[in-house]
mmCIF file with all atom_site columns, C-alpha atoms in Angstrom:
data_model
loop_
_atom_site.group_PDB
_atom_site.id
_atom_site.type_symbol
_atom_site.label_atom_id
_atom_site.label_alt_id
_atom_site.label_comp_id
_atom_site.label_asym_id
_atom_site.label_entity_id
_atom_site.label_seq_id
_atom_site.pdbx_PDB_ins_code
_atom_site.Cartn_x
_atom_site.Cartn_y
_atom_site.Cartn_z
_atom_site.occupancy
_atom_site.B_iso_or_equiv
_atom_site.pdbx_formal_charge
_atom_site.auth_seq_id
_atom_site.auth_comp_id
_atom_site.auth_asym_id
_atom_site.auth_atom_id
_atom_site.pdbx_PDB_model_num
ATOM 1   C CA . MET V 1 1   ? 15.537  16.051  -9.696  1.00 46.00 ? 4   MET V CA 1
ATOM 2   C CA . PRO V 1 2   ? 16.802  19.590  -9.028  1.00 49.00 ? 5   PRO V CA 1
ATOM 3   C CA . TYR V 1 3   ? 14.563  22.363  -10.263 1.00 45.00 ? 6   TYR V CA 1
ATOM 4   C CA . ALA V 1 4   ? 15.734  25.444  -12.184 1.00 44.00 ? 7   ALA V CA 1
ATOM 5   C CA . ILE V 1 5   ? 13.799  27.435  -9.594  1.00 45.00 ? 8   ILE V CA 1
ATOM 6   C CA . ASP V 1 6   ? 12.875  26.446  -6.079  1.00 51.00 ? 9   ASP V CA 1
ATOM 7   C CA . CYS V 1 7   ? 9.489   24.735  -6.490  1.00 55.00 ? 10  CYS V CA 1
ATOM 8   C CA . ARG V 1 8   ? 9.104   23.662  -2.867  1.00 64.00 ? 11  ARG V CA 1
ATOM 9   C CA . PRO V 1 9   ? 6.681   26.490  -2.014  1.00 64.00 ? 12  PRO V CA 1
ATOM 10  C CA . PHE V 1 10  ? 4.505   25.407  -4.942  1.00 68.00 ? 13  PHE V CA 1
ATOM 11  C CA . VAL V 1 11  ? 4.696   21.761  -3.894  1.00 71.00 ? 14  VAL V CA 1
ATOM 12  C CA . TYR V 1 12  ? 3.662   22.617  -0.340  1.00 71.00 ? 15  TYR V CA 1
ATOM 13  C CA . ARG V 1 13  ? 0.835   24.813  -1.612  1.00 75.00 ? 16  ARG V CA 1
ATOM 14  C CA . PHE V 1 14  ? -0.487  22.067  -3.888  1.00 74.00 ? 17  PHE V CA 1
ATOM 15  C CA . LEU V 1 15  ? -0.187  19.530  -1.063  1.00 72.00 ? 18  LEU V CA 1
ATOM 16  C CA . SER V 1 16  ? -2.154  21.851  1.197   1.00 76.00 ? 19  SER V CA 1
ATOM 17  C CA . LEU V 1 17  ? -4.843  22.354  -1.443  1.00 75.00 ? 20  LEU V CA 1
ATOM 18  C CA . LEU V 1 18  ? -5.114  18.617  -2.049  1.00 75.00 ? 21  LEU V CA 1
ATOM 19  C CA . GLN V 1 19  ? -5.533  18.048  1.670   1.00 78.00 ? 22  GLN V CA 1
ATOM 20  C CA . GLU V 1 20  ? -8.239  20.692  1.853   1.00 75.00 ? 23  GLU V CA 1
ATOM 21  C CA . PHE V 1 21  ? -10.215 19.503  -1.180  1.00 74.00 ? 24  PHE V CA 1
ATOM 22  C CA . SER V 1 22  ? -9.446  15.772  -1.092  1.00 74.00 ? 25  SER V CA 1
ATOM 23  C CA . ASN V 1 23  ? -13.106 14.762  -0.852  1.00 79.00 ? 26  ASN V CA 1
ATOM 24  C CA . SER V 1 24  ? -14.233 16.282  -4.161  1.00 75.00 ? 27  SER V CA 1
ATOM 25  C CA . LEU V 1 25  ? -13.101 15.236  -7.640  1.00 81.00 ? 28  LEU V CA 1
ATOM 26  C CA . ILE V 1 26  ? -13.524 18.549  -9.495  1.00 82.00 ? 29  ILE V CA 1
ATOM 27  C CA . PRO V 1 27  ? -11.140 20.572  -7.277  1.00 77.00 ? 30  PRO V CA 1
ATOM 28  C CA . VAL V 1 28  ? -8.653  17.682  -7.296  1.00 76.00 ? 31  VAL V CA 1
ATOM 29  C CA . LYS V 1 29  ? -8.685  17.577  -11.102 1.00 83.00 ? 32  LYS V CA 1
ATOM 30  C CA . SER V 1 30  ? -8.253  21.345  -11.175 1.00 79.00 ? 33  SER V CA 1
ATOM 31  C CA . ILE V 1 31  ? -5.260  21.135  -8.826  1.00 74.00 ? 34  ILE V CA 1
ATOM 32  C CA . HIS V 1 32  ? -3.817  18.310  -10.917 1.00 73.00 ? 35  HIS V CA 1
ATOM 33  C CA . ALA V 1 33  ? -4.239  20.377  -14.095 1.00 75.00 ? 36  ALA V CA 1
ATOM 34  C CA . GLN V 1 34  ? -2.311  23.229  -12.496 1.00 75.00 ? 37  GLN V CA 1
ATOM 35  C CA . THR V 1 35  ? 0.529   20.908  -11.524 1.00 74.00 ? 38  THR V CA 1
ATOM 36  C CA . ILE V 1 36  ? 0.874   19.716  -15.121 1.00 74.00 ? 39  ILE V CA 1
ATOM 37  C CA . THR V 1 37  ? 1.819   23.215  -16.298 1.00 73.00 ? 40  THR V CA 1
ATOM 38  C CA . ASN V 1 38  ? 4.319   23.534  -13.459 1.00 68.00 ? 41  ASN V CA 1
ATOM 39  C CA . PRO V 1 39  ? 7.463   21.420  -12.903 1.00 64.00 ? 42  PRO V CA 1
ATOM 40  C CA . VAL V 1 40  ? 6.181   20.418  -9.464  1.00 56.00 ? 43  VAL V CA 1
ATOM 41  C CA . LEU V 1 41  ? 4.531   17.259  -10.821 1.00 59.00 ? 44  LEU V CA 1
ATOM 42  C CA . GLU V 1 42  ? 8.053   15.869  -11.021 1.00 71.00 ? 45  GLU V CA 1
ATOM 43  C CA . ASP V 1 43  ? 7.958   15.847  -7.219  1.00 79.00 ? 46  ASP V CA 1
ATOM 44  C CA . GLN V 1 44  ? 7.126   12.310  -6.070  1.00 83.00 ? 47  GLN V CA 1
ATOM 45  C CA . LEU V 1 45  ? 5.690   13.488  -2.755  1.00 85.00 ? 48  LEU V CA 1
ATOM 46  C CA . LEU V 1 46  ? 3.084   15.544  -4.600  1.00 85.00 ? 49  LEU V CA 1
ATOM 47  C CA . ALA V 1 47  ? 2.480   12.693  -7.041  1.00 88.00 ? 50  ALA V CA 1
ATOM 48  C CA . THR V 1 48  ? 1.994   10.347  -4.076  1.00 91.00 ? 51  THR V CA 1
ATOM 49  C CA . LYS V 1 49  ? -0.657  12.647  -2.611  1.00 90.00 ? 52  LYS V CA 1
ATOM 50  C CA . LEU V 1 50  ? -2.404  12.908  -5.992  1.00 92.00 ? 53  LEU V CA 1
ATOM 51  C CA . VAL V 1 51  ? -2.394  9.121   -6.397  1.00 94.00 ? 54  VAL V CA 1
ATOM 52  C CA . ARG V 1 52  ? -3.815  8.582   -2.895  1.00 94.00 ? 55  ARG V CA 1
ATOM 53  C CA . THR V 1 53  ? -6.456  11.258  -3.376  1.00 92.00 ? 56  THR V CA 1
ATOM 54  C CA . TYR V 1 54  ? -7.604  9.939   -6.746  1.00 93.00 ? 57  TYR V CA 1
ATOM 55  C CA . CYS V 1 55  ? -7.761  6.387   -5.368  1.00 95.00 ? 58  CYS V CA 1
ATOM 56  C CA . ASP V 1 56  ? -9.703  7.525   -2.300  1.00 94.00 ? 59  ASP V CA 1
ATOM 57  C CA . LEU V 1 57  ? -12.208 9.111   -4.676  1.00 94.00 ? 60  LEU V CA 1
ATOM 58  C CA . GLY V 1 58  ? -12.420 5.843   -6.650  1.00 95.00 ? 61  GLY V CA 1
ATOM 59  C CA . HIS V 1 59  ? -10.654 7.246   -9.721  1.00 94.00 ? 62  HIS V CA 1
ATOM 60  C CA . VAL V 1 60  ? -7.907  4.665   -10.026 1.00 97.00 ? 63  VAL V CA 1
ATOM 61  C CA . GLY V 1 61  ? -7.404  5.406   -13.729 1.00 95.00 ? 64  GLY V CA 1
ATOM 62  C CA . ASP V 1 62  ? -6.507  9.021   -12.978 1.00 93.00 ? 65  ASP V CA 1
ATOM 63  C CA . ALA V 1 63  ? -4.161  7.854   -10.228 1.00 94.00 ? 66  ALA V CA 1
ATOM 64  C CA . ARG V 1 64  ? -2.499  5.475   -12.664 1.00 96.00 ? 67  ARG V CA 1
ATOM 65  C CA . LEU V 1 65  ? -1.946  8.333   -15.145 1.00 92.00 ? 68  LEU V CA 1
ATOM 66  C CA . VAL V 1 66  ? -0.031  10.225  -12.458 1.00 91.00 ? 69  VAL V CA 1
ATOM 67  C CA . PHE V 1 67  ? 1.900   7.104   -11.427 1.00 93.00 ? 70  PHE V CA 1
ATOM 68  C CA . VAL V 1 68  ? 3.084   6.064   -14.903 1.00 91.00 ? 71  VAL V CA 1
ATOM 69  C CA . LYS V 1 69  ? 4.730   9.444   -15.502 1.00 87.00 ? 72  LYS V CA 1
ATOM 70  C CA . PHE V 1 70  ? 7.621   8.226   -13.333 1.00 85.00 ? 73  PHE V CA 1
ATOM 71  C CA . SER V 1 71  ? 10.041  5.787   -14.915 1.00 82.00 ? 74  SER V CA 1
ATOM 72  C CA . HIS V 1 72  ? 11.729  5.216   -11.534 1.00 86.00 ? 75  HIS V CA 1
ATOM 73  C CA . PRO V 1 73  ? 9.079   5.713   -8.852  1.00 89.00 ? 76  PRO V CA 1
ATOM 74  C CA . ARG V 1 74  ? 10.103  5.601   -5.216  1.00 91.00 ? 77  ARG V CA 1
ATOM 75  C CA . THR V 1 75  ? 8.670   2.988   -2.899  1.00 93.00 ? 78  THR V CA 1
ATOM 76  C CA . ILE V 1 76  ? 6.294   5.494   -1.272  1.00 94.00 ? 79  ILE V CA 1
ATOM 77  C CA . LEU V 1 77  ? 4.701   6.306   -4.638  1.00 94.00 ? 80  LEU V CA 1
ATOM 78  C CA . CYS V 1 78  ? 4.430   2.606   -5.523  1.00 95.00 ? 81  CYS V CA 1
ATOM 79  C CA . ASN V 1 79  ? 2.828   1.930   -2.151  1.00 96.00 ? 82  ASN V CA 1
ATOM 80  C CA . ALA V 1 80  ? 0.309   4.724   -2.697  1.00 97.00 ? 83  ALA V CA 1
ATOM 81  C CA . MET V 1 81  ? -0.667  3.082   -5.985  1.00 97.00 ? 84  MET V CA 1
ATOM 82  C CA . ALA V 1 82  ? -0.733  -0.431  -4.472  1.00 98.00 ? 85  ALA V CA 1
ATOM 83  C CA . GLY V 1 83  ? -2.817  0.777   -1.522  1.00 97.00 ? 86  GLY V CA 1
ATOM 84  C CA . GLY V 1 84  ? -5.213  2.492   -3.903  1.00 97.00 ? 87  GLY V CA 1
ATOM 85  C CA . TYR V 1 85  ? -5.576  -0.681  -5.917  1.00 98.00 ? 88  TYR V CA 1
ATOM 86  C CA . VAL V 1 86  ? -6.367  -2.670  -2.763  1.00 98.00 ? 89  VAL V CA 1
ATOM 87  C CA . ARG V 1 87  ? -8.876  -0.108  -1.445  1.00 97.00 ? 90  ARG V CA 1
ATOM 88  C CA . ASN V 1 88  ? -10.637 -0.249  -4.814  1.00 98.00 ? 91  ASN V CA 1
ATOM 89  C CA . GLU V 1 89  ? -10.479 -4.074  -4.929  1.00 97.00 ? 92  GLU V CA 1
ATOM 90  C CA . ARG V 1 90  ? -8.118  -4.077  -7.923  1.00 98.00 ? 93  ARG V CA 1
ATOM 91  C CA . TYR V 1 91  ? -6.206  -7.030  -6.561  1.00 98.00 ? 94  TYR V CA 1
ATOM 92  C CA . HIS V 1 92  ? -4.632  -8.247  -9.806  1.00 98.00 ? 95  HIS V CA 1
ATOM 93  C CA . GLU V 1 93  ? -3.116  -4.796  -10.380 1.00 98.00 ? 96  GLU V CA 1
ATOM 94  C CA . THR V 1 94  ? -1.801  -4.780  -6.799  1.00 98.00 ? 97  THR V CA 1
ATOM 95  C CA . LEU V 1 95  ? 0.021   -8.054  -7.324  1.00 98.00 ? 98  LEU V CA 1
ATOM 96  C CA . ALA V 1 96  ? 1.316   -7.003  -10.748 1.00 96.00 ? 99  ALA V CA 1
ATOM 97  C CA . LEU V 1 97  ? 2.840   -3.916  -9.138  1.00 96.00 ? 100 LEU V CA 1
ATOM 98  C CA . PHE V 1 98  ? 4.276   -6.023  -6.291  1.00 96.00 ? 101 PHE V CA 1
ATOM 99  C CA . LYS V 1 99  ? 5.936   -8.327  -8.832  1.00 94.00 ? 102 LYS V CA 1
ATOM 100 C CA . LEU V 1 100 ? 7.248   -5.355  -10.813 1.00 91.00 ? 103 LEU V CA 1
ATOM 101 C CA . MET V 1 101 ? 8.706   -3.806  -7.673  1.00 91.00 ? 104 MET V CA 1
ATOM 102 C CA . GLY V 1 102 ? 10.403  -7.051  -6.750  1.00 80.00 ? 105 GLY V CA 1
ATOM 103 C CA . SER V 1 103 ? 11.914  -7.540  -10.185 1.00 80.00 ? 106 SER V CA 1
ATOM 104 C CA . GLY V 1 104 ? 13.125  -3.973  -10.713 1.00 70.00 ? 107 GLY V CA 1
ATOM 105 C CA . ASN V 1 105 ? 15.193  -1.507  -8.775  1.00 73.00 ? 108 ASN V CA 1
ATOM 106 C CA . MET V 1 106 ? 12.257  -0.581  -6.550  1.00 82.00 ? 109 MET V CA 1
ATOM 107 C CA . GLU V 1 107 ? 12.424  -1.662  -2.932  1.00 89.00 ? 110 GLU V CA 1
ATOM 108 C CA . ILE V 1 108 ? 9.535   -3.442  -1.295  1.00 93.00 ? 111 ILE V CA 1
ATOM 109 C CA . ASP V 1 109 ? 8.792   -2.616  2.321   1.00 94.00 ? 112 ASP V CA 1
ATOM 110 C CA . ASN V 1 110 ? 6.344   -3.664  5.030   1.00 94.00 ? 113 ASN V CA 1
ATOM 111 C CA . TYR V 1 111 ? 3.552   -1.591  3.441   1.00 95.00 ? 114 TYR V CA 1
ATOM 112 C CA . THR V 1 112 ? 4.146   -3.146  0.018   1.00 96.00 ? 115 THR V CA 1
ATOM 113 C CA . CYS V 1 113 ? 3.930   -6.639  1.512   1.00 96.00 ? 116 CYS V CA 1
ATOM 114 C CA . ASN V 1 114 ? 0.847   -5.716  3.543   1.00 96.00 ? 117 ASN V CA 1
ATOM 115 C CA . PHE V 1 115 ? -0.986  -4.502  0.426   1.00 97.00 ? 118 PHE V CA 1
ATOM 116 C CA . ALA V 1 116 ? 0.118   -7.579  -1.527  1.00 98.00 ? 119 ALA V CA 1
ATOM 117 C CA . LEU V 1 117 ? -1.122  -9.924  1.226   1.00 97.00 ? 120 LEU V CA 1
ATOM 118 C CA . ARG V 1 118 ? -4.474  -8.144  1.327   1.00 96.00 ? 121 ARG V CA 1
ATOM 119 C CA . ALA V 1 119 ? -4.712  -8.594  -2.451  1.00 98.00 ? 122 ALA V CA 1
ATOM 120 C CA . CYS V 1 120 ? -3.900  -12.302 -2.081  1.00 98.00 ? 123 CYS V CA 1
ATOM 121 C CA . MET V 1 121 ? -6.693  -12.642 0.482   1.00 96.00 ? 124 MET V CA 1
ATOM 122 C CA . GLY V 1 122 ? -9.077  -10.821 -1.857  1.00 97.00 ? 125 GLY V CA 1
ATOM 123 C CA . LEU V 1 123 ? -8.183  -13.201 -4.699  1.00 97.00 ? 126 LEU V CA 1
ATOM 124 C CA . PHE V 1 124 ? -7.940  -16.301 -2.468  1.00 97.00 ? 127 PHE V CA 1
ATOM 125 C CA . ASP V 1 125 ? -4.417  -16.776 -3.867  1.00 97.00 ? 128 ASP V CA 1
ATOM 126 C CA . TYR V 1 126 ? -2.603  -18.896 -1.291  1.00 97.00 ? 129 TYR V CA 1
ATOM 127 C CA . LYS V 1 127 ? 0.462   -19.562 -3.434  1.00 97.00 ? 130 LYS V CA 1
ATOM 128 C CA . MET V 1 128 ? 1.165   -15.892 -4.094  1.00 98.00 ? 131 MET V CA 1
ATOM 129 C CA . GLY V 1 129 ? 0.505   -15.055 -0.447  1.00 97.00 ? 132 GLY V CA 1
ATOM 130 C CA . ARG V 1 130 ? 3.159   -17.545 0.611   1.00 97.00 ? 133 ARG V CA 1
ATOM 131 C CA . GLU V 1 131 ? 5.522   -15.895 -1.877  1.00 96.00 ? 134 GLU V CA 1
ATOM 132 C CA . VAL V 1 132 ? 4.813   -12.476 -0.346  1.00 96.00 ? 135 VAL V CA 1
ATOM 133 C CA . ILE V 1 133 ? 5.528   -13.855 3.141   1.00 95.00 ? 136 ILE V CA 1
ATOM 134 C CA . ARG V 1 134 ? 8.757   -15.462 1.885   1.00 94.00 ? 137 ARG V CA 1
ATOM 135 C CA . ARG V 1 135 ? 9.939   -12.207 0.302   1.00 93.00 ? 138 ARG V CA 1
ATOM 136 C CA . ALA V 1 136 ? 9.037   -10.247 3.429   1.00 94.00 ? 139 ALA V CA 1
ATOM 137 C CA . ALA V 1 137 ? 11.141  -12.670 5.473   1.00 92.00 ? 140 ALA V CA 1
ATOM 138 C CA . GLU V 1 138 ? 14.053  -12.321 3.015   1.00 91.00 ? 141 GLU V CA 1
ATOM 139 C CA . LYS V 1 139 ? 13.938  -8.557  3.519   1.00 91.00 ? 142 LYS V CA 1
ATOM 140 C CA . GLY V 1 140 ? 13.643  -8.901  7.302   1.00 89.00 ? 143 GLY V CA 1
ATOM 141 C CA . LEU V 1 141 ? 10.220  -7.241  7.297   1.00 88.00 ? 144 LEU V CA 1
ATOM 142 C CA . GLU V 1 142 ? 8.190   -9.966  8.995   1.00 78.00 ? 145 GLU V CA 1
ATOM 143 C CA . SER V 1 143 ? 8.637   -8.459  12.456  1.00 80.00 ? 146 SER V CA 1
ATOM 144 C CA . ASP V 1 144 ? 6.589   -5.343  11.633  1.00 86.00 ? 147 ASP V CA 1
ATOM 145 C CA . PRO V 1 145 ? 3.446   -5.578  13.821  1.00 84.00 ? 148 PRO V CA 1
ATOM 146 C CA . PHE V 1 146 ? 1.053   -4.501  11.057  1.00 86.00 ? 149 PHE V CA 1
ATOM 147 C CA . LEU V 1 147 ? 2.570   -6.937  8.583   1.00 90.00 ? 150 LEU V CA 1
ATOM 148 C CA . GLU V 1 148 ? 2.500   -9.673  11.229  1.00 89.00 ? 151 GLU V CA 1
ATOM 149 C CA . SER V 1 149 ? -1.220  -9.017  11.674  1.00 87.00 ? 152 SER V CA 1
ATOM 150 C CA . SER V 1 150 ? -1.746  -9.342  7.927   1.00 89.00 ? 153 SER V CA 1
ATOM 151 C CA . ILE V 1 151 ? 0.271   -12.554 7.905   1.00 92.00 ? 154 ILE V CA 1
ATOM 152 C CA . ILE V 1 152 ? -1.865  -13.930 10.743  1.00 89.00 ? 155 ILE V CA 1
ATOM 153 C CA . SER V 1 153 ? -5.077  -12.922 8.934   1.00 88.00 ? 156 SER V CA 1
ATOM 154 C CA . PHE V 1 154 ? -3.815  -14.545 5.750   1.00 93.00 ? 157 PHE V CA 1
ATOM 155 C CA . LEU V 1 155 ? -2.864  -17.776 7.502   1.00 91.00 ? 158 LEU V CA 1
ATOM 156 C CA . VAL V 1 156 ? -6.171  -17.954 9.390   1.00 86.00 ? 159 VAL V CA 1
ATOM 157 C CA . LYS V 1 157 ? -8.144  -17.290 6.207   1.00 88.00 ? 160 LYS V CA 1
ATOM 158 C CA . PHE V 1 158 ? -6.447  -20.259 4.552   1.00 91.00 ? 161 PHE V CA 1
ATOM 159 C CA . GLY V 1 159 ? -6.799  -22.543 7.577   1.00 87.00 ? 162 GLY V CA 1
ATOM 160 C CA . SER V 1 160 ? -3.169  -22.532 8.728   1.00 87.00 ? 163 SER V CA 1
ATOM 161 C CA . ILE V 1 161 ? -4.226  -21.959 12.322  1.00 81.00 ? 164 ILE V CA 1
ATOM 162 C CA . ASP V 1 162 ? -1.185  -23.563 13.954  1.00 85.00 ? 165 ASP V CA 1
ATOM 163 C CA . GLU V 1 163 ? 1.200   -21.461 11.894  1.00 89.00 ? 166 GLU V CA 1
ATOM 164 C CA . ALA V 1 164 ? -0.853  -18.327 12.600  1.00 84.00 ? 167 ALA V CA 1
ATOM 165 C CA . ARG V 1 165 ? -0.667  -19.138 16.293  1.00 82.00 ? 168 ARG V CA 1
ATOM 166 C CA . ARG V 1 166 ? 3.133   -19.496 16.075  1.00 88.00 ? 169 ARG V CA 1
ATOM 167 C CA . VAL V 1 167 ? 3.388   -16.070 14.429  1.00 86.00 ? 170 VAL V CA 1
ATOM 168 C CA . PHE V 1 168 ? 1.124   -14.611 17.119  1.00 82.00 ? 171 PHE V CA 1
ATOM 169 C CA . ASP V 1 169 ? 3.107   -16.224 19.931  1.00 82.00 ? 172 ASP V CA 1
ATOM 170 C CA . THR V 1 170 ? 6.437   -14.916 18.606  1.00 84.00 ? 173 THR V CA 1
ATOM 171 C CA . MET V 1 171 ? 5.214   -11.336 18.272  1.00 79.00 ? 174 MET V CA 1
ATOM 172 C CA . PRO V 1 172 ? 7.103   -9.208  20.784  1.00 75.00 ? 175 PRO V CA 1
ATOM 173 C CA . GLU V 1 173 ? 4.414   -6.536  20.657  1.00 71.00 ? 176 GLU V CA 1
ATOM 174 C CA . LYS V 1 174 ? 0.754   -7.425  20.325  1.00 66.00 ? 177 LYS V CA 1
ATOM 175 C CA . PHE V 1 175 ? -1.630  -4.573  19.687  1.00 63.00 ? 178 PHE V CA 1
ATOM 176 C CA . VAL V 1 176 ? -5.396  -4.263  19.316  1.00 55.00 ? 179 VAL V CA 1
ATOM 177 C CA . VAL V 1 177 ? -5.661  -5.815  15.848  1.00 57.00 ? 180 VAL V CA 1
ATOM 178 C CA . CYS V 1 178 ? -3.754  -8.882  16.995  1.00 61.00 ? 181 CYS V CA 1
ATOM 179 C CA . TRP V 1 179 ? -5.962  -9.332  20.034  1.00 61.00 ? 182 TRP V CA 1
ATOM 180 C CA . GLU V 1 180 ? -9.060  -8.977  17.850  1.00 65.00 ? 183 GLU V CA 1
ATOM 181 C CA . LEU V 1 181 ? -7.728  -11.827 15.702  1.00 63.00 ? 184 LEU V CA 1
ATOM 182 C CA . TYR V 1 182 ? -7.113  -13.811 18.869  1.00 61.00 ? 185 TYR V CA 1
ATOM 183 C CA . ASP V 1 183 ? -10.718 -13.172 19.974  1.00 64.00 ? 186 ASP V CA 1
ATOM 184 C CA . ARG V 1 184 ? -11.944 -14.468 16.612  1.00 62.00 ? 187 ARG V CA 1
ATOM 185 C CA . TRP V 1 185 ? -10.003 -17.682 17.160  1.00 58.00 ? 188 TRP V CA 1
ATOM 186 C CA . VAL V 1 186 ? -11.593 -18.169 20.553  1.00 58.00 ? 189 VAL V CA 1
ATOM 187 C CA . CYS V 1 187 ? -15.092 -17.379 19.240  1.00 61.00 ? 190 CYS V CA 1
ATOM 188 C CA . ALA V 1 188 ? -14.564 -19.825 16.380  1.00 58.00 ? 191 ALA V CA 1
ATOM 189 C CA . GLY V 1 189 ? -13.650 -22.540 18.880  1.00 59.00 ? 192 GLY V CA 1
ATOM 190 C CA . MET V 1 190 ? -9.995  -22.691 17.874  1.00 58.00 ? 193 MET V CA 1
ATOM 191 C CA . PRO V 1 191 ? -7.572  -24.122 20.423  1.00 53.00 ? 194 PRO V CA 1
ATOM 192 C CA . ILE V 1 192 ? -5.738  -21.527 22.486  1.00 50.00 ? 195 ILE V CA 1
#
């Protein structure tokens, strides 16, 4: 949304302040209060930082208040909220947001699917996890190395070792997390 005045300097200042004081609730609330009286809260980048900061401090309710002010949030803002839900073990809310994003005009991406899979693992929800994997494949996201690692973790958690191994074997780029999963297989006596 275009501003009547150029608010970018204010946005950058608030972002800088949030970065500096992100480990303490009182300054964050003070910064948030100042953004309310200024049109900068309409900036989704600033809202994303507020959501992440509140969630990191364990104040998911405050993050949600920032999030719901946007009738058409961008994917990055939705992912900040979904990631905050996961980090605070609010798995049902994570999946509700994932479903909302998939049914509306909001795009899901590899981060969205990663958060949703982590929520499925937290809830032991195999059926929904398979749905997340299916939707990731539809969007062509399954080749992201971080998402592939989450898919492998999900499959291993639910005992689909052969399928997890196939995902691992088809990964063009295996990084540390993948090799740690591989080590767990070996330590657990799984066939290589």
